CSV table of C-alpha atoms and ligand atoms in Angstrom, one decimal:
chain,number,residue,atom,x,y,z
A,16,MET,CA,-52.6,-39.2,23.7
A,17,SER,CA,-53.4,-38.9,20.2
A,18,GLU,CA,-50.7,-37.8,17.9
A,19,GLU,CA,-51.6,-35.6,15.0
A,20,ILE,CA,-48.9,-35.3,12.4
A,21,THR,CA,-48.5,-31.8,11.1
A,22,PRO,CA,-46.9,-31.3,7.7
A,23,TYR,CA,-43.7,-30.0,9.3
A,24,GLN,CA,-43.2,-32.5,12.1
A,25,VAL,CA,-40.3,-34.8,12.0
A,26,VAL,CA,-41.5,-38.4,11.8
A,27,PRO,CA,-39.0,-40.9,13.2
A,28,LYS,CA,-37.8,-43.1,10.4
A,29,THR,CA,-37.8,-46.4,12.2
A,30,PRO,CA,-39.9,-46.4,15.3
A,31,LEU,CA,-38.6,-49.1,17.6
A,32,ALA,CA,-40.8,-50.7,20.1
A,33,GLY,CA,-39.8,-50.0,23.7
A,34,SER,CA,-37.2,-47.4,22.9
A,35,ALA,CA,-37.0,-44.6,25.3
A,36,ALA,CA,-39.1,-41.5,24.3
A,37,GLY,CA,-35.9,-39.7,23.5
A,38,ASP,CA,-33.9,-39.5,20.4
A,39,ILE,CA,-33.6,-42.5,18.3
A,40,ARG,CA,-31.8,-40.9,15.5
A,41,GLU,CA,-28.3,-41.5,14.7
A,42,GLN,CA,-25.6,-39.8,16.7
A,43,GLY,CA,-24.4,-36.5,15.1
A,44,GLU,CA,-27.3,-36.3,12.7
A,45,ILE,CA,-28.5,-32.6,11.9
A,46,THR,CA,-32.0,-32.0,13.0
A,47,ARG,CA,-34.3,-29.1,13.0
A,48,ARG,CA,-33.6,-28.6,16.7
A,49,ASN,CA,-29.9,-28.8,16.8
A,50,PHE,CA,-29.4,-27.0,13.4
A,51,PRO,CA,-29.2,-23.5,14.9
A,52,PHE,CA,-26.5,-24.6,17.2
A,53,VAL,CA,-24.6,-26.4,14.5
A,54,LEU,CA,-24.9,-23.2,12.4
A,55,THR,CA,-23.7,-21.0,15.2
A,56,ALA,CA,-20.8,-23.3,15.9
A,57,ALA,CA,-19.8,-23.4,12.2
A,58,TRP,CA,-19.8,-19.5,12.0
A,59,LEU,CA,-17.9,-19.2,15.2
A,60,ALA,CA,-15.3,-21.7,13.9
A,61,LEU,CA,-15.0,-19.8,10.6
A,62,THR,CA,-14.8,-16.4,12.4
A,63,ALA,CA,-12.1,-17.7,14.7
A,64,ALA,CA,-10.1,-19.2,11.8
A,65,LEU,CA,-10.4,-16.0,9.8
A,66,GLY,CA,-9.5,-13.9,12.9
A,67,GLY,CA,-6.5,-16.2,13.6
A,68,LEU,CA,-5.4,-16.0,9.9
A,69,THR,CA,-5.7,-12.2,9.9
A,70,SER,CA,-3.7,-11.8,13.2
A,71,VAL,CA,-0.9,-14.1,11.7
A,72,LEU,CA,-0.8,-12.0,8.6
A,73,GLY,CA,-0.7,-8.8,10.6
A,74,ARG,CA,2.0,-10.0,12.9
A,75,PHE,CA,4.1,-11.3,10.0
A,76,MET,CA,4.5,-7.7,8.7
A,77,PHE,CA,6.4,-6.6,12.0
A,78,PRO,CA,10.0,-7.9,11.8
A,79,ASN,CA,11.7,-9.3,14.9
A,80,VAL,CA,15.3,-8.3,13.8
A,81,LEU,CA,16.1,-4.9,12.2
A,82,PHE,CA,19.2,-4.2,10.2
A,83,GLU,CA,19.5,-0.7,11.3
A,84,PRO,CA,22.2,1.1,13.2
A,85,VAL,CA,22.2,0.5,16.9
A,86,GLN,CA,20.1,2.9,19.1
A,87,ARG,CA,22.8,3.3,21.7
A,88,PHE,CA,26.4,4.3,21.1
A,89,LYS,CA,29.5,5.7,23.0
A,90,ALA,CA,30.4,9.2,21.7
A,91,GLY,CA,33.9,9.7,23.3
A,92,PHE,CA,34.9,12.3,25.9
A,93,MET,CA,33.5,15.7,26.7
A,94,SER,CA,36.8,17.3,25.8
A,95,ASP,CA,36.4,16.0,22.3
A,96,TYR,CA,33.6,18.6,21.7
A,97,ALA,CA,34.1,22.3,21.3
A,98,VAL,CA,31.8,24.7,23.2
A,99,GLY,CA,29.2,26.5,21.1
A,100,GLU,CA,29.5,24.0,18.3
A,101,VAL,CA,27.0,21.6,16.4
A,102,ASP,CA,28.9,18.5,16.1
A,103,GLU,CA,28.1,16.6,13.0
A,104,ARG,CA,30.5,13.5,13.4
A,105,TRP,CA,27.7,11.1,14.3
A,106,LYS,CA,25.1,12.3,11.8
A,107,ASP,CA,25.7,9.8,9.0
A,108,LYS,CA,26.1,6.8,11.2
A,109,PHE,CA,23.7,7.2,14.0
A,110,GLY,CA,21.6,10.2,13.0
A,111,ILE,CA,22.6,12.4,16.0
A,112,TRP,CA,23.9,16.0,16.4
A,113,LEU,CA,25.8,16.6,19.6
A,114,VAL,CA,25.5,20.3,20.8
A,115,ARG,CA,27.6,21.6,23.6
A,116,THR,CA,26.9,25.0,25.1
A,117,GLU,CA,28.4,26.7,28.1
A,118,GLU,CA,26.0,25.0,30.6
A,119,ILE,CA,24.8,21.7,29.1
A,120,MET,CA,25.3,19.1,26.3
A,121,TYR,CA,22.4,17.6,24.4
A,122,ALA,CA,21.9,15.0,21.5
A,123,LEU,CA,19.4,16.2,18.8
A,124,ILE,CA,17.9,13.5,16.5
A,125,THR,CA,18.4,14.4,12.9
A,126,VAL,CA,14.9,13.6,11.9
A,127,CYS,CA,12.7,16.6,10.7
A,128,THR,CA,9.5,16.6,12.8
A,129,HIS,CA,7.6,17.6,9.7
A,130,LEU,CA,7.7,14.5,7.6
A,131,GLY,CA,11.0,12.9,8.4
A,132,CYS,CA,13.7,14.2,6.0
A,133,THR,CA,17.2,15.0,7.3
A,134,PRO,CA,17.7,18.7,7.9
A,135,ASN,CA,21.1,20.4,7.1
A,136,TRP,CA,23.0,22.3,9.8
A,137,LEU,CA,24.0,25.8,8.3
A,138,PRO,CA,26.7,27.2,10.5
A,139,THR,CA,26.7,30.6,8.6
A,140,GLN,CA,23.0,31.1,9.4
A,141,ASN,CA,23.2,29.4,12.7
A,142,LYS,CA,20.2,27.1,12.0
A,143,PHE,CA,18.9,23.8,10.9
A,144,LYS,CA,17.2,23.9,7.6
A,145,CYS,CA,15.2,21.0,6.0
A,146,PRO,CA,15.6,20.5,2.2
A,147,CYS,CA,12.2,19.0,1.8
A,148,HIS,CA,9.8,21.6,2.7
A,149,GLY,CA,12.0,24.2,4.3
A,150,SER,CA,11.4,23.7,8.0
A,151,GLY,CA,13.9,25.8,10.2
A,152,TYR,CA,15.1,25.1,13.6
A,153,TYR,CA,17.3,27.0,16.0
A,154,LYS,CA,20.6,25.5,17.4
A,155,SER,CA,18.4,24.4,20.3
A,156,GLY,CA,16.1,22.3,18.1
A,157,ILE,CA,13.2,24.8,18.5
A,158,ASN,CA,11.3,25.2,15.3
A,159,PHE,CA,10.8,28.8,13.9
A,160,GLU,CA,9.9,28.5,10.3
A,161,GLY,CA,8.4,26.1,7.6
A,162,PRO,CA,5.6,23.6,8.0
A,163,THR,CA,6.8,21.6,11.0
A,164,PRO,CA,4.5,21.7,14.0
A,165,ARG,CA,7.1,21.1,16.7
A,166,PRO,CA,10.7,21.1,17.6
A,167,LEU,CA,13.3,18.4,16.9
A,168,GLU,CA,13.5,15.6,19.4
A,169,ARG,CA,16.4,15.1,21.9
A,170,ALA,CA,17.8,11.8,22.8
A,171,LYS,CA,18.8,10.4,26.2
A,172,ILE,CA,22.3,11.2,27.0
A,173,PHE,CA,24.5,10.5,30.0
A,174,ILE,CA,28.2,9.9,31.1
A,175,ASP,CA,29.1,6.3,31.6
A,176,PRO,CA,30.5,6.3,35.2
A,177,SER,CA,32.9,3.4,34.3
A,178,ASP,CA,34.9,5.0,31.7
A,179,GLY,CA,33.7,8.6,31.7
A,180,GLN,CA,32.5,8.6,28.0
A,181,ILE,CA,29.4,10.1,26.7
A,182,VAL,CA,26.5,7.6,25.9
A,183,VAL,CA,23.7,8.5,23.7
A,184,ASP,CA,20.6,6.4,23.7
A,185,LYS,CA,18.0,7.0,20.9
A,186,ALA,CA,15.5,4.6,22.2
A,187,LYS,CA,14.4,7.3,24.6
A,188,GLN,CA,13.3,10.6,23.1
A,189,PHE,CA,12.4,13.8,24.8
A,190,HIS,CA,9.8,16.2,23.2
A,191,GLN,CA,10.0,19.9,24.1
A,192,GLU,CA,6.3,20.4,23.5
A,193,ARG,CA,5.5,17.8,26.2
A,194,GLY,CA,7.9,19.7,28.6
A,195,GLU,CA,10.3,16.9,28.6
A,196,TRP,CA,13.5,18.9,28.1
A,197,VAL,CA,13.8,19.7,31.7
A,198,ASP,CA,14.3,15.9,32.3
A,199,PRO,CA,17.8,15.4,33.7
A,200,GLU,CA,18.2,12.5,31.3
A,201,SER,CA,17.7,14.7,28.3
A,202,PHE,CA,21.0,16.5,28.7
A,203,ILE,CA,24.4,16.5,30.5
A,204,LYS,CA,25.0,19.3,32.9
A,205,LEU,CA,28.6,20.6,32.7
B,27,MET,CA,-10.2,-19.0,-57.6
B,28,ALA,CA,-12.0,-22.3,-57.2
B,29,ASP,CA,-8.9,-23.7,-55.7
B,30,LEU,CA,-8.9,-20.9,-53.1
B,31,ARG,CA,-12.5,-21.7,-52.2
B,32,ALA,CA,-11.7,-25.4,-51.8
B,33,LEU,CA,-8.7,-24.5,-49.6
B,34,GLN,CA,-10.8,-22.3,-47.5
B,35,ASP,CA,-13.5,-24.9,-47.1
B,36,GLY,CA,-10.8,-27.5,-46.3
B,37,ILE,CA,-9.5,-25.3,-43.4
B,38,VAL,CA,-12.9,-24.3,-42.1
B,39,ASN,CA,-14.2,-27.8,-42.1
B,40,SER,CA,-11.1,-29.3,-40.6
B,41,GLN,CA,-11.4,-30.9,-37.1
B,42,ILE,CA,-8.7,-28.4,-35.8
B,43,TRP,CA,-10.6,-25.4,-36.9
B,44,LYS,CA,-14.0,-26.6,-35.7
B,45,SER,CA,-12.6,-27.4,-32.2
B,46,ILE,CA,-11.3,-24.0,-31.8
B,47,PHE,CA,-14.2,-22.0,-33.4
B,48,ARG,CA,-17.3,-24.0,-32.5
B,49,VAL,CA,-20.1,-22.0,-34.2
B,50,GLY,CA,-18.6,-22.0,-37.8
B,51,ILE,CA,-18.7,-18.8,-39.9
B,52,PRO,CA,-21.0,-16.4,-37.9
B,53,ASN,CA,-23.1,-15.4,-40.9
B,54,THR,CA,-26.4,-15.0,-39.0
B,55,ASN,CA,-27.3,-12.9,-35.9
B,56,ARG,CA,-27.8,-16.0,-33.9
B,57,LYS,CA,-24.4,-17.4,-34.8
B,58,ARG,CA,-22.8,-14.1,-34.1
B,59,VAL,CA,-24.2,-14.1,-30.6
B,60,LEU,CA,-23.2,-17.6,-30.0
B,61,ALA,CA,-19.7,-17.0,-31.2
B,62,VAL,CA,-19.3,-14.3,-28.7
B,63,LEU,CA,-20.9,-16.1,-25.8
B,64,GLY,CA,-18.8,-19.2,-26.6
B,65,SER,CA,-15.4,-17.5,-26.4
B,66,LEU,CA,-13.7,-16.6,-23.2
B,67,ILE,CA,-11.8,-13.6,-24.8
B,68,LEU,CA,-14.8,-12.3,-26.9
B,69,HIS,CA,-17.4,-12.6,-24.0
B,70,LEU,CA,-15.4,-10.3,-22.0
B,71,HIS,CA,-16.8,-7.6,-24.1
B,72,PRO,CA,-20.7,-7.1,-24.0
B,73,VAL,CA,-22.7,-8.5,-26.9
B,74,LYS,CA,-24.4,-5.2,-27.3
B,75,VAL,CA,-23.4,-1.7,-26.4
B,76,ARG,CA,-25.7,1.2,-26.4
B,77,ARG,CA,-24.9,3.8,-29.2
B,78,SER,CA,-24.5,6.5,-26.5
B,79,GLY,CA,-22.0,4.4,-24.7
B,80,THR,CA,-19.7,4.5,-27.6
B,81,ARG,CA,-19.7,8.4,-27.9
B,82,MET,CA,-16.3,9.7,-27.0
B,83,SER,CA,-17.7,12.9,-26.0
B,84,TYR,CA,-19.7,11.1,-23.3
B,85,THR,CA,-17.2,8.7,-21.7
B,86,TRP,CA,-14.0,10.2,-22.9
B,87,CYS,CA,-13.0,6.6,-23.0
B,88,MET,CA,-11.2,7.3,-19.7
B,89,GLY,CA,-12.1,4.0,-18.0
B,90,GLY,CA,-11.1,2.1,-21.1
B,91,THR,CA,-7.8,4.1,-21.3
B,92,THR,CA,-7.1,3.4,-17.7
B,93,PHE,CA,-7.6,-0.3,-18.3
B,94,PHE,CA,-5.3,-0.1,-21.4
B,95,LEU,CA,-2.7,1.6,-19.5
B,96,PHE,CA,-2.9,-1.0,-16.7
B,97,LEU,CA,-2.3,-3.6,-19.3
B,98,VAL,CA,0.7,-1.7,-20.7
B,99,GLU,CA,2.1,-1.5,-17.2
B,100,THR,CA,1.6,-5.2,-16.7
B,101,VAL,CA,3.5,-6.0,-19.8
B,102,THR,CA,6.3,-3.5,-19.5
B,103,GLY,CA,6.6,-4.1,-15.8
B,104,LEU,CA,6.9,-7.8,-16.3
B,105,LEU,CA,9.7,-7.3,-18.8
B,106,LEU,CA,11.5,-4.9,-16.4
B,107,MET,CA,11.5,-7.6,-13.8
B,108,PHE,CA,13.9,-9.6,-15.8
B,109,TYR,CA,16.6,-7.1,-15.2
B,110,TYR,CA,15.8,-5.3,-11.9
B,111,ARG,CA,16.8,-6.7,-8.5
B,112,PRO,CA,15.3,-5.1,-5.4
B,113,THR,CA,18.3,-4.8,-3.1
B,114,ILE,CA,20.2,-1.7,-2.2
B,115,GLU,CA,23.3,-2.9,-3.8
B,116,TYR,CA,21.7,-3.3,-7.3
B,117,ALA,CA,18.4,-1.4,-7.4
B,118,PHE,CA,19.8,2.0,-8.6
B,119,THR,CA,22.5,0.6,-11.0
B,120,ASP,CA,19.9,-1.9,-12.5
B,121,ILE,CA,17.6,0.9,-13.4
B,122,MET,CA,20.7,2.7,-15.0
B,123,ASP,CA,21.4,-0.5,-16.9
B,124,LEU,CA,17.9,-0.8,-18.0
B,125,ARG,CA,18.1,2.6,-19.6
B,126,GLU,CA,21.7,2.3,-21.0
B,127,GLN,CA,22.5,-1.4,-21.5
B,128,ALA,CA,19.3,-3.5,-21.8
B,129,PRO,CA,17.7,-3.7,-25.3
B,130,PHE,CA,14.9,-1.2,-25.8
B,131,GLY,CA,15.9,1.2,-23.0
B,132,ILE,CA,12.6,2.8,-23.8
B,133,MET,CA,10.8,0.0,-22.0
B,134,ARG,CA,11.5,1.7,-18.6
B,135,GLU,CA,10.4,5.0,-20.0
B,136,MET,CA,7.2,3.4,-21.2
B,137,HIS,CA,6.6,2.0,-17.8
B,138,ARG,CA,7.3,5.3,-16.0
B,139,TRP,CA,5.3,7.5,-18.5
B,140,GLY,CA,2.4,4.9,-18.5
B,141,ALA,CA,2.2,5.0,-14.8
B,142,HIS,CA,1.8,8.8,-14.7
B,143,ALA,CA,-0.7,8.6,-17.7
B,144,MET,CA,-2.7,5.9,-15.7
B,145,VAL,CA,-2.9,8.1,-12.6
B,146,ILE,CA,-4.1,11.1,-14.8
B,147,ALA,CA,-6.5,8.9,-16.6
B,148,VAL,CA,-8.1,7.4,-13.6
B,149,TRP,CA,-8.8,10.9,-12.1
B,150,LEU,CA,-10.4,12.0,-15.5
B,151,HIS,CA,-12.5,8.9,-15.4
B,152,MET,CA,-13.7,9.6,-12.0
B,153,PHE,CA,-14.4,13.2,-13.0
B,154,ARG,CA,-16.6,12.2,-16.0
B,155,VAL,CA,-18.5,9.6,-14.0
B,156,PHE,CA,-19.1,12.3,-11.4
B,157,MET,CA,-20.0,14.9,-14.1
B,158,THR,CA,-22.5,12.5,-15.9
B,159,GLY,CA,-24.1,11.6,-12.6
B,160,SER,CA,-23.3,8.0,-13.3
B,161,TYR,CA,-22.5,7.3,-9.6
B,162,LYS,CA,-26.4,7.3,-8.9
B,163,PRO,CA,-28.4,4.1,-8.3
B,164,PRO,CA,-28.1,1.4,-9.5
B,165,ARG,CA,-24.4,2.3,-10.0
B,166,GLU,CA,-23.5,3.5,-6.4
B,167,PHE,CA,-21.8,0.2,-5.6
B,168,ASN,CA,-19.7,0.4,-8.7
B,169,TRP,CA,-18.6,3.9,-7.7
B,170,ASN,CA,-17.3,2.4,-4.5
B,171,VAL,CA,-15.4,-0.3,-6.2
B,172,GLY,CA,-14.0,2.6,-8.3
B,173,VAL,CA,-12.9,4.5,-5.2
B,174,ILE,CA,-10.8,1.4,-4.1
B,175,LEU,CA,-9.3,1.1,-7.6
B,176,LEU,CA,-8.4,4.7,-7.5
B,177,VAL,CA,-6.5,4.2,-4.1
B,178,LEU,CA,-4.9,1.1,-5.5
B,179,THR,CA,-3.7,3.0,-8.5
B,180,LEU,CA,-2.2,5.8,-6.4
B,181,LEU,CA,-0.6,3.1,-4.2
B,182,LEU,CA,0.9,1.4,-7.3
B,183,SER,CA,2.3,4.7,-8.3
B,184,PHE,CA,3.7,5.2,-4.6
B,185,THR,CA,5.3,1.9,-4.2
B,186,GLY,CA,6.8,2.1,-7.8
B,187,TYR,CA,8.3,5.5,-7.1
B,188,LEU,CA,10.8,3.9,-4.5
B,189,LEU,CA,12.2,1.2,-6.7
B,190,PRO,CA,14.8,3.4,-8.5
B,191,TRP,CA,16.4,3.9,-5.1
B,192,ASP,CA,17.8,7.4,-5.9
B,193,GLN,CA,17.5,10.4,-3.6
B,194,LEU,CA,14.2,11.6,-5.0
B,195,ALA,CA,12.7,8.1,-4.3
B,196,ILE,CA,14.1,7.7,-0.8
B,197,TRP,CA,13.0,11.2,0.4
B,198,ALA,CA,9.7,11.1,-1.2
B,199,ILE,CA,8.9,7.7,0.4
B,200,THR,CA,10.3,9.1,3.7
B,201,VAL,CA,7.8,11.9,3.5
B,202,GLY,CA,4.9,10.0,2.1
B,203,SER,CA,5.3,7.1,4.6
B,204,SER,CA,5.6,9.6,7.6
B,205,MET,CA,2.0,10.4,7.1
B,206,ALA,CA,1.3,6.8,8.3
B,207,ARG,CA,2.6,8.0,11.7
B,208,ALA,CA,-0.5,10.0,12.0
B,209,THR,CA,-2.9,7.0,11.7
B,210,PRO,CA,-5.5,7.2,14.6
B,211,GLY,CA,-4.7,4.7,17.3
B,212,ALA,CA,-2.0,3.1,15.1
B,213,GLY,CA,0.6,5.6,14.3
B,214,ASN,CA,3.0,6.8,16.9
B,215,GLU,CA,1.9,10.4,16.4
B,216,GLY,CA,-1.7,9.7,15.7
B,217,PRO,CA,-4.7,10.9,17.6
B,218,MET,CA,-5.6,8.4,20.4
B,219,SER,CA,-2.3,6.5,20.1
B,220,GLY,CA,-1.0,8.2,23.2
B,221,LEU,CA,-3.9,6.7,25.2
B,222,ILE,CA,-2.8,3.2,24.6
B,223,LYS,CA,-0.4,2.7,27.6
B,224,LEU,CA,0.6,0.1,30.1
B,225,GLY,CA,1.3,2.2,33.3
B,226,ASP,CA,3.3,5.1,31.8
B,227,ILE,CA,4.9,3.1,29.0
B,228,ARG,CA,3.4,4.0,25.6
B,229,LEU,CA,2.6,0.8,23.7
B,230,ILE,CA,2.6,2.5,20.2
B,231,HIS,CA,6.0,3.9,19.3
B,232,ALA,CA,8.1,4.3,16.3
B,233,GLY,CA,9.3,0.6,16.6
B,234,ASP,CA,5.8,-1.0,16.3
B,235,ASP,CA,3.4,1.4,14.7
B,236,ALA,CA,1.6,1.4,11.4
B,237,ARG,CA,4.5,3.0,9.5
B,238,PHE,CA,6.9,0.4,11.0
B,239,ALA,CA,4.8,-2.4,9.5
B,240,LEU,CA,4.6,-0.6,6.2
B,241,ILE,CA,8.2,0.0,5.7
B,242,GLY,CA,9.7,-2.9,7.8
B,243,GLY,CA,11.8,-0.7,10.1
B,244,ARG,CA,12.1,2.7,11.6
B,245,SER,CA,13.5,4.3,8.6
B,246,ILE,CA,13.5,3.7,4.7
B,247,GLY,CA,16.0,0.9,4.2
B,248,PRO,CA,16.6,-2.4,2.4
B,249,ALA,CA,13.5,-4.0,4.1
B,250,THR,CA,11.3,-1.1,2.6
B,251,LEU,CA,12.7,-1.7,-0.8
B,252,LEU,CA,11.9,-5.4,-0.8
B,253,ARG,CA,8.5,-4.7,0.8
B,254,PHE,CA,7.5,-2.2,-1.8
B,255,TYR,CA,8.8,-4.3,-4.6
B,256,VAL,CA,6.5,-7.2,-3.6
B,257,LEU,CA,3.5,-4.9,-3.1
B,258,HIS,CA,4.2,-3.1,-6.4
B,259,CYS,CA,4.8,-6.2,-8.6
B,260,VAL,CA,2.6,-8.8,-7.0
B,261,ALA,CA,0.2,-7.9,-4.2
B,262,ILE,CA,-1.5,-4.6,-5.5
B,263,PRO,CA,-1.7,-5.7,-9.1
B,264,LEU,CA,-3.6,-8.9,-8.0
B,265,VAL,CA,-6.1,-7.1,-5.9
B,266,ALA,CA,-6.6,-4.4,-8.5
B,267,GLY,CA,-7.0,-7.0,-11.3
B,268,PHE,CA,-9.7,-8.8,-9.2
B,269,LEU,CA,-11.5,-5.5,-8.6
B,270,MET,CA,-11.4,-4.5,-12.1
B,271,ALA,CA,-13.0,-7.7,-13.0
B,272,ILE,CA,-15.9,-6.8,-10.7
B,273,HIS,CA,-15.9,-3.3,-11.9
B,274,PHE,CA,-16.5,-4.3,-15.5
B,275,TRP,CA,-18.9,-7.0,-14.7
B,276,ARG,CA,-20.9,-4.5,-12.7
B,277,VAL,CA,-21.0,-1.9,-15.5
B,278,ARG,CA,-22.9,-4.6,-17.5
B,279,LYS,CA,-25.1,-5.8,-14.7
B,280,ASP,CA,-26.0,-2.2,-13.9
B,281,GLY,CA,-27.5,-1.8,-17.3
B,282,GLY,CA,-24.4,-1.0,-19.4
B,283,ILE,CA,-22.7,2.4,-19.7
B,284,SER,CA,-25.2,5.1,-18.4
B,285,GLY,CA,-27.0,7.1,-21.0
B,286,PRO,CA,-26.6,10.8,-21.7
B,287,LEU,CA,-28.6,13.1,-19.3
C,325,HEM,C1,-8.1,1.2,-12.1
C,325,HEM,C2,-9.0,2.1,-12.3
C,325,HEM,C3,-10.3,2.0,-13.1
C,325,HEM,C4,-10.5,1.4,-14.3
C,325,HEM,C5,-9.6,0.5,-15.1
C,325,HEM,C6,-11.8,1.6,-14.8
C,325,HEM,C7,-12.6,1.2,-15.9
C,325,HEM,C8,-13.8,1.5,-16.2
C,325,HEM,C9,-14.4,1.2,-17.6
C,325,HEM,C10,-13.6,0.6,-18.7
C,325,HEM,C11,-15.7,1.6,-17.6
C,325,HEM,C12,-16.7,1.6,-18.7
C,325,HEM,C13,-17.0,3.2,-19.2
C,325,HEM,C14,-15.9,4.0,-19.3
C,325,HEM,O1,-14.9,3.7,-20.0
C,325,HEM,O2,-16.0,5.2,-18.9
C,325,HEM,C15,-16.0,2.2,-16.3
C,325,HEM,C16,-17.2,2.6,-15.8
C,325,HEM,C17,-17.4,3.1,-14.4
C,325,HEM,N1,-16.4,3.4,-13.5
C,325,HEM,FE1,-14.5,2.9,-13.6
C,325,HEM,N2,-12.5,2.4,-13.7
C,325,HEM,C18,-11.5,2.7,-12.8
C,325,HEM,C19,-11.7,3.5,-11.6
C,325,HEM,C20,-13.0,4.1,-11.3
C,325,HEM,C21,-13.1,5.2,-10.2
C,325,HEM,C22,-11.8,5.8,-9.6
C,325,HEM,C23,-14.4,5.5,-10.2
C,325,HEM,C24,-15.1,6.4,-9.2
C,325,HEM,C25,-14.7,6.6,-8.0
C,325,HEM,C26,-15.0,4.6,-11.2
C,325,HEM,C27,-16.5,4.5,-11.3
C,325,HEM,C28,-17.1,4.0,-12.4
C,325,HEM,C29,-18.5,4.0,-12.7
C,325,HEM,C30,-19.6,4.5,-11.6
C,325,HEM,C31,-18.7,3.5,-13.9
C,325,HEM,C32,-20.0,3.3,-14.6
C,325,HEM,C33,-20.2,4.5,-15.5
C,325,HEM,C34,-21.4,4.5,-16.4
C,325,HEM,O3,-22.2,3.6,-16.3
C,325,HEM,O4,-21.6,5.5,-17.1
C,325,HEM,N3,-14.2,3.9,-11.7
C,325,HEM,N4,-14.9,2.0,-15.4
C,326,FES,S1,10.2,16.9,6.0
C,326,FES,FE1,11.4,18.6,6.7
C,326,FES,S2,10.3,20.2,6.1
C,326,FES,FE2,9.0,18.5,5.5
């Protein structure tokens, strides 16, 4: 077998007599043949490192502990609340209005569903009115004016069987537009 | 007179002077160019500018004005940082003190008015670039750099707006950041976010969506103030400064300021 040497052929540096036909180059040397794999591995490593870094940075921005009011609180007894009233005693502390009607009690979340301001309860006009862009809601929480696209949200509410107190849990919200206000957890039947 | 001449020669030929100004008195065109190229500060400005590029009626100097205002904001902002503490106990009162007690109460006003002016100037700059057709090749890349700079300018304005921690600030940021709730696939009211579920539990909710990461909680609070402070004073200015360097460099590499139509 005559060996012609083309200009781009790799010529072994030190041909050793009797060595196996295989590779006599040093271990780990980069050659024309393994270069694509080395390159691929290098890019994969870089991508993985950057991906890892990005996820760490992303996750870092999500705090584990919040210094916000608790989501669930005890609101006293049903007899503390007058029929037909919008009760504002928990508004500042927990962001909740408790509304008692003839048949049910429900907890409205005091966050405007437009862009998040806190509406005011106007007893003389019998409506909630948002100071930011003027969204208005009925006592039920249903919107009827202004830019908001949907009603206020209601929070989970129930009677604690151990002591008979009302418990409000804001972690679970009920959207009227999703038909969730019929859910028995969204009100207390009187 | 001769004494003065001798003094001048003495200074100009001293080792100190020569070590700073390496080319000597730039009395020929060649030396003038070398003086510019050999100096970090001077080389930031192009050696040559086309006559049309200096016409106010063409550029309105709005890019230059924006950059000038950015520098004003950097200097005044840095000074405000010596007095302002980004916590809910102090933020509002520190702003009051900056106005009433700190020397040069106008420093805060300069920062505030400068910020408004910068936002206006950047819009006008974009408008003139558009009206003169300067976004066309080869300048389309620089237009895109410009769009990012525009967004960063608005974000600087937005994050700075919270820092006085008054009612206006809190509710403006409440409203502004609520828009992040509509981020597709990442905000809890955004399109497609409802599809990301495990069984019937929604994975994207008010406690882990894009807005949550932005403001560090469910509602605007101490965490938001600190976050916006860091973004406003460090993160955004650094990125904007870097992009401005690219922006100016590209103006030159794209053949200098475009000519009149
Ligand atoms: C922080 C914001 C910005 C700064 C400091 C800035 C600064 C500058 C400066 C100093 C110039 C030289 C010409 C002049 O003064 O008009 C320039 C040119 C240019 N800018 Fe900006 N700019 C900013 C934002 C933008 C925006 C928002 C756009 C458009 C989306 C933009 C697109 C361009 C283009 C395409 C040129 C080249 C124009 C030409 O060659 O005539 N820049 N910029
Ligand atoms: S936030 Fe209430 S109307 Fe816009």
